[in-house]
Short mmCIF file of C-alpha atoms in Angstrom, two decimals:
data_model
loop_
_atom_site.label_atom_id
_atom_site.label_comp_id
_atom_site.label_asym_id
_atom_site.label_seq_id
_atom_site.Cartn_x
_atom_site.Cartn_y
_atom_site.Cartn_z
CA GLY A 689 200.84 60.28 -12.43
CA ALA A 690 201.57 56.56 -13.02
CA GLY A 691 200.64 55.63 -9.44
CA VAL A 692 199.55 56.93 -5.91
CA SER A 693 202.25 59.06 -4.45
CA GLN A 694 202.75 59.56 -0.80
CA SER A 695 205.07 62.20 1.20
CA PRO A 696 207.17 61.85 3.19
CA SER A 697 207.75 58.01 3.17
CA ASN A 698 208.90 58.51 6.87
CA LYS A 699 208.39 61.05 9.63
CA VAL A 700 209.56 60.97 13.17
CA THR A 701 208.02 64.05 15.25
CA GLU A 702 207.80 64.69 18.79
CA LYS A 703 204.48 64.26 20.83
CA GLY A 704 202.69 67.64 20.61
CA LYS A 705 203.62 68.52 17.40
CA ASP A 706 201.60 68.86 14.41
CA VAL A 707 202.18 66.75 11.23
CA GLU A 708 200.87 66.74 7.38
CA LEU A 709 200.96 64.03 5.21
CA ARG A 710 200.67 64.54 1.47
CA CYS A 711 198.67 62.08 -0.98
CA ASP A 712 199.03 62.44 -4.56
CA PRO A 713 196.31 60.42 -6.38
CA ILE A 714 196.03 58.93 -9.75
CA SER A 715 195.30 61.23 -12.35
CA GLY A 716 191.47 60.90 -13.38
CA HIS A 717 190.57 59.13 -10.11
CA THR A 718 187.62 60.80 -8.37
CA ALA A 719 187.80 58.81 -5.20
CA LEU A 720 190.72 59.26 -2.48
CA TYR A 721 190.61 57.35 0.77
CA TRP A 722 192.70 57.55 3.81
CA TYR A 723 193.56 54.53 5.92
CA ARG A 724 195.86 53.69 9.23
CA GLN A 725 197.92 50.53 9.46
CA ARG A 726 199.16 50.17 13.21
CA LEU A 727 201.99 47.57 13.37
CA GLY A 728 200.89 44.08 12.38
CA GLN A 729 197.39 45.06 12.28
CA GLY A 730 194.87 45.47 9.14
CA LEU A 731 193.64 48.71 7.74
CA GLU A 732 191.51 51.10 9.49
CA PHE A 733 189.54 53.33 7.45
CA LEU A 734 189.94 57.27 8.28
CA ILE A 735 188.21 59.53 5.45
CA TYR A 736 186.92 59.14 2.03
CA PHE A 737 186.75 61.73 -0.57
CA GLN A 738 184.48 61.42 -3.82
CA GLY A 739 184.51 64.24 -6.50
CA ASN A 740 182.64 67.29 -4.86
CA SER A 741 180.77 65.86 -2.34
CA ALA A 742 181.15 65.97 1.33
CA PRO A 743 183.81 63.92 2.49
CA ASP A 744 182.85 60.74 4.84
CA LYS A 745 184.59 61.45 7.94
CA SER A 746 183.27 58.74 10.06
CA GLY A 747 186.74 57.01 10.51
CA LEU A 748 188.64 59.78 11.82
CA PRO A 749 189.48 58.67 15.43
CA SER A 750 189.35 62.29 17.15
CA ASP A 751 189.17 65.74 16.19
CA ARG A 752 193.04 65.99 16.25
CA PHE A 753 192.56 64.48 12.53
CA SER A 754 191.38 66.39 9.73
CA ALA A 755 192.07 66.01 5.62
CA GLU A 756 191.39 68.01 2.69
CA ARG A 757 191.37 67.65 -0.66
CA THR A 758 191.35 70.13 -3.86
CA GLY A 759 189.14 69.27 -6.28
CA GLU A 760 189.95 65.78 -7.67
CA SER A 761 193.93 66.14 -6.89
CA VAL A 762 196.24 66.13 -3.94
CA SER A 763 194.86 65.48 -0.44
CA THR A 764 196.79 66.36 2.81
CA LEU A 765 195.95 64.70 6.00
CA THR A 766 196.59 66.76 9.19
CA ILE A 767 197.29 65.14 12.91
CA GLN A 768 197.58 68.17 15.51
CA ARG A 769 198.90 67.63 18.88
CA THR A 770 200.18 63.96 17.99
CA GLN A 771 200.40 61.12 20.41
CA GLN A 772 202.41 58.14 20.65
CA GLU A 773 199.22 56.16 19.63
CA ASP A 774 199.08 57.82 16.37
CA SER A 775 202.41 56.08 15.37
CA ALA A 776 201.48 53.98 12.53
CA VAL A 777 201.72 53.86 8.46
CA TYR A 778 199.36 56.11 6.89
CA LEU A 779 198.07 54.69 3.54
CA CYS A 780 196.29 56.82 0.68
CA ALA A 781 194.52 54.95 -2.11
CA SER A 782 192.49 56.39 -5.11
CA SER A 783 189.94 54.75 -7.43
CA GLY A 784 187.84 55.80 -10.18
CA THR A 785 184.33 56.72 -10.46
CA LEU A 786 181.67 54.63 -9.20
CA ALA A 787 178.49 56.06 -11.12
CA ARG A 788 176.32 53.39 -10.20
CA ASP A 789 175.82 50.82 -7.30
CA THR A 790 175.98 48.29 -10.02
CA GLU A 791 179.19 49.24 -11.46
CA ARG A 792 181.70 46.49 -10.77
CA PRO A 793 185.11 47.83 -11.14
CA ASN A 794 187.80 44.92 -11.09
CA TYR A 795 190.76 46.75 -9.46
CA GLY A 796 189.43 47.76 -5.85
CA TYR A 797 191.86 50.67 -4.94
CA THR A 798 195.21 51.49 -5.90
CA PHE A 799 197.13 52.19 -2.81
CA GLY A 800 200.48 54.38 -2.40
CA SER A 801 203.30 53.27 -0.28
CA GLY A 802 202.38 54.86 2.82
CA THR A 803 203.98 57.34 5.27
CA ARG A 804 205.28 55.55 8.46
CA LEU A 805 204.59 58.07 11.40
CA THR A 806 206.87 57.66 14.25
CA VAL A 807 205.78 60.03 17.51
CA VAL A 808 208.42 60.00 19.89
CA GLU B 723 178.56 47.15 10.13
CA ASP B 724 180.68 45.12 7.70
CA GLN B 725 183.12 42.86 9.45
CA VAL B 726 186.02 40.40 8.13
CA THR B 727 188.06 38.00 9.89
CA GLN B 728 190.89 36.16 8.72
CA SER B 729 192.71 33.15 9.43
CA PRO B 730 195.32 32.12 10.21
CA GLU B 731 197.23 35.43 11.34
CA ALA B 732 200.41 33.74 10.46
CA LEU B 733 201.16 30.80 8.17
CA ARG B 734 204.62 28.95 7.63
CA LEU B 735 205.01 26.40 4.50
CA GLN B 736 207.45 24.86 3.04
CA GLU B 737 208.24 25.74 -0.63
CA GLY B 738 205.90 23.61 -2.75
CA GLU B 739 203.49 22.86 -0.08
CA SER B 740 199.93 24.04 -0.85
CA SER B 741 197.55 25.62 1.65
CA SER B 742 194.66 27.96 1.96
CA LEU B 743 194.00 31.63 3.61
CA ASN B 744 190.44 31.94 4.97
CA CYS B 745 188.62 35.29 5.25
CA SER B 746 185.16 35.29 6.52
CA TYR B 747 182.72 38.14 6.30
CA THR B 748 179.62 39.53 7.42
CA VAL B 749 178.27 42.37 5.18
CA SER B 750 175.00 44.32 4.41
CA GLY B 751 174.76 43.11 0.65
CA LEU B 752 178.07 42.32 -0.81
CA ARG B 753 179.12 44.28 -3.74
CA GLY B 754 182.67 43.13 -3.79
CA LEU B 755 185.22 40.98 -1.85
CA PHE B 756 188.95 42.15 -2.61
CA TRP B 757 192.34 40.13 -1.97
CA TYR B 758 195.29 42.07 -1.95
CA ARG B 759 199.04 41.31 -1.28
CA GLN B 760 201.23 43.39 0.70
CA ASP B 761 205.05 43.53 1.23
CA PRO B 762 206.80 44.80 3.84
CA GLY B 763 207.17 48.38 3.61
CA LYS B 764 204.86 48.88 0.73
CA GLY B 765 201.20 49.51 0.21
CA PRO B 766 198.72 46.85 -0.67
CA GLU B 767 198.68 45.52 -4.24
CA PHE B 768 195.30 44.46 -5.68
CA LEU B 769 195.33 40.85 -6.74
CA PHE B 770 191.19 39.88 -7.11
CA THR B 771 187.72 41.25 -7.02
CA LEU B 772 184.80 38.37 -6.65
CA TYR B 773 181.35 39.45 -6.51
CA SER B 774 178.83 36.40 -6.21
CA ALA B 775 179.00 33.05 -4.60
CA GLY B 776 180.91 30.29 -6.58
CA GLU B 777 183.07 32.71 -8.66
CA GLU B 778 186.68 31.85 -8.58
CA LYS B 779 189.76 33.69 -9.98
CA GLU B 780 193.24 32.67 -10.81
CA LYS B 781 196.70 34.26 -10.95
CA GLU B 782 199.70 32.09 -11.62
CA ARG B 783 199.90 29.87 -8.31
CA LEU B 784 197.10 31.63 -6.67
CA LYS B 785 193.17 31.29 -6.52
CA ALA B 786 190.42 32.80 -5.02
CA THR B 787 187.26 31.35 -4.45
CA LEU B 788 184.07 32.60 -2.62
CA THR B 789 180.98 31.62 -0.80
CA LYS B 790 177.97 33.44 0.84
CA LYS B 791 179.90 33.70 4.29
CA GLU B 792 183.66 33.44 3.42
CA SER B 793 186.58 33.31 0.68
CA PHE B 794 189.36 31.29 0.30
CA LEU B 795 192.91 32.08 -1.17
CA HIS B 796 194.24 28.91 -2.24
CA ILE B 797 198.42 28.63 -2.92
CA THR B 798 199.39 26.00 -4.72
CA ALA B 799 203.20 24.79 -4.62
CA PRO B 800 204.29 28.34 -3.43
CA LYS B 801 207.63 29.75 -3.62
CA PRO B 802 209.51 32.18 -1.42
CA GLU B 803 208.73 35.10 -3.16
CA ASP B 804 204.79 34.37 -2.34
CA SER B 805 205.82 35.64 1.27
CA ALA B 806 204.02 38.68 2.17
CA THR B 807 200.81 39.53 4.01
CA TYR B 808 197.31 38.70 2.35
CA LEU B 809 194.49 41.24 3.17
CA CYS B 810 191.09 40.29 2.58
CA ALA B 811 188.40 43.35 2.22
CA VAL B 812 184.76 43.80 1.41
CA ARG B 813 182.45 46.53 0.17
CA GLY B 814 179.07 46.33 1.20
CA ASN B 815 175.77 47.90 0.20
CA ASN B 816 175.96 50.48 3.08
CA ALA B 817 179.52 51.47 2.90
CA GLY B 818 179.53 53.67 0.07
CA ASN B 819 182.99 53.28 -1.98
CA MET B 820 184.44 52.07 1.39
CA LEU B 821 186.30 48.81 2.01
CA THR B 822 186.38 47.05 5.20
CA PHE B 823 189.62 45.13 5.60
CA GLY B 824 190.42 41.96 7.82
CA GLY B 825 193.51 41.94 9.81
CA GLY B 826 195.63 39.82 7.13
CA THR B 827 197.53 36.51 7.14
CA ARG B 828 201.41 36.85 6.95
CA LEU B 829 202.56 34.16 4.93
CA MET B 830 206.05 32.76 5.06
CA VAL B 831 207.20 30.39 2.71
CA LYS B 832 210.75 28.67 3.38
CA PRO B 833 212.85 27.23 0.69
#
């Protein structure tokens, strides 16, 4: 697609329920990232997918959080047994391949508009 | 661990009043410093990438500069439509493709 698409745009869920957030990256982008942004704060890294490599899960805050990606397309972020502190905007981004450390892409990431999650 | 600190947290300007936003960073081998603009309810929008000290990039009323320890985003004669949160991020040698973001500066330009 023309941009990074996230759904739903808003989600209100009850504490203890599971939620699934979806990200559809830009076609051809091999890298996909999930970030969390709490109200008035900066972006907190969650997980990163690069092609067929094992994902970098180092930012996931607990084992209630998991993410999957099918090939180089759609990704889903799942939060099990949601808690009130999970309330935030969840942002997805994608970028093209960085084949070597010396590559210098000028665009950084392209972000979606995010999913605003509210746990009540 | 890469770290990014942005200041001030919030900045109110009158239309036409030029100012600068600061981004201080520590990183193990800088492979890019990025500036983004974020409007309420939207994802961050890419503005600039800087790679080495002394580099400058310009776009309309915005100019980004870089030293070995910090970056500045200079806003010349701002307009109300420049009101947004400005985010700074770095990518270091040890981070793969991951960006580390600062907390942002919320800019409000009053007419």
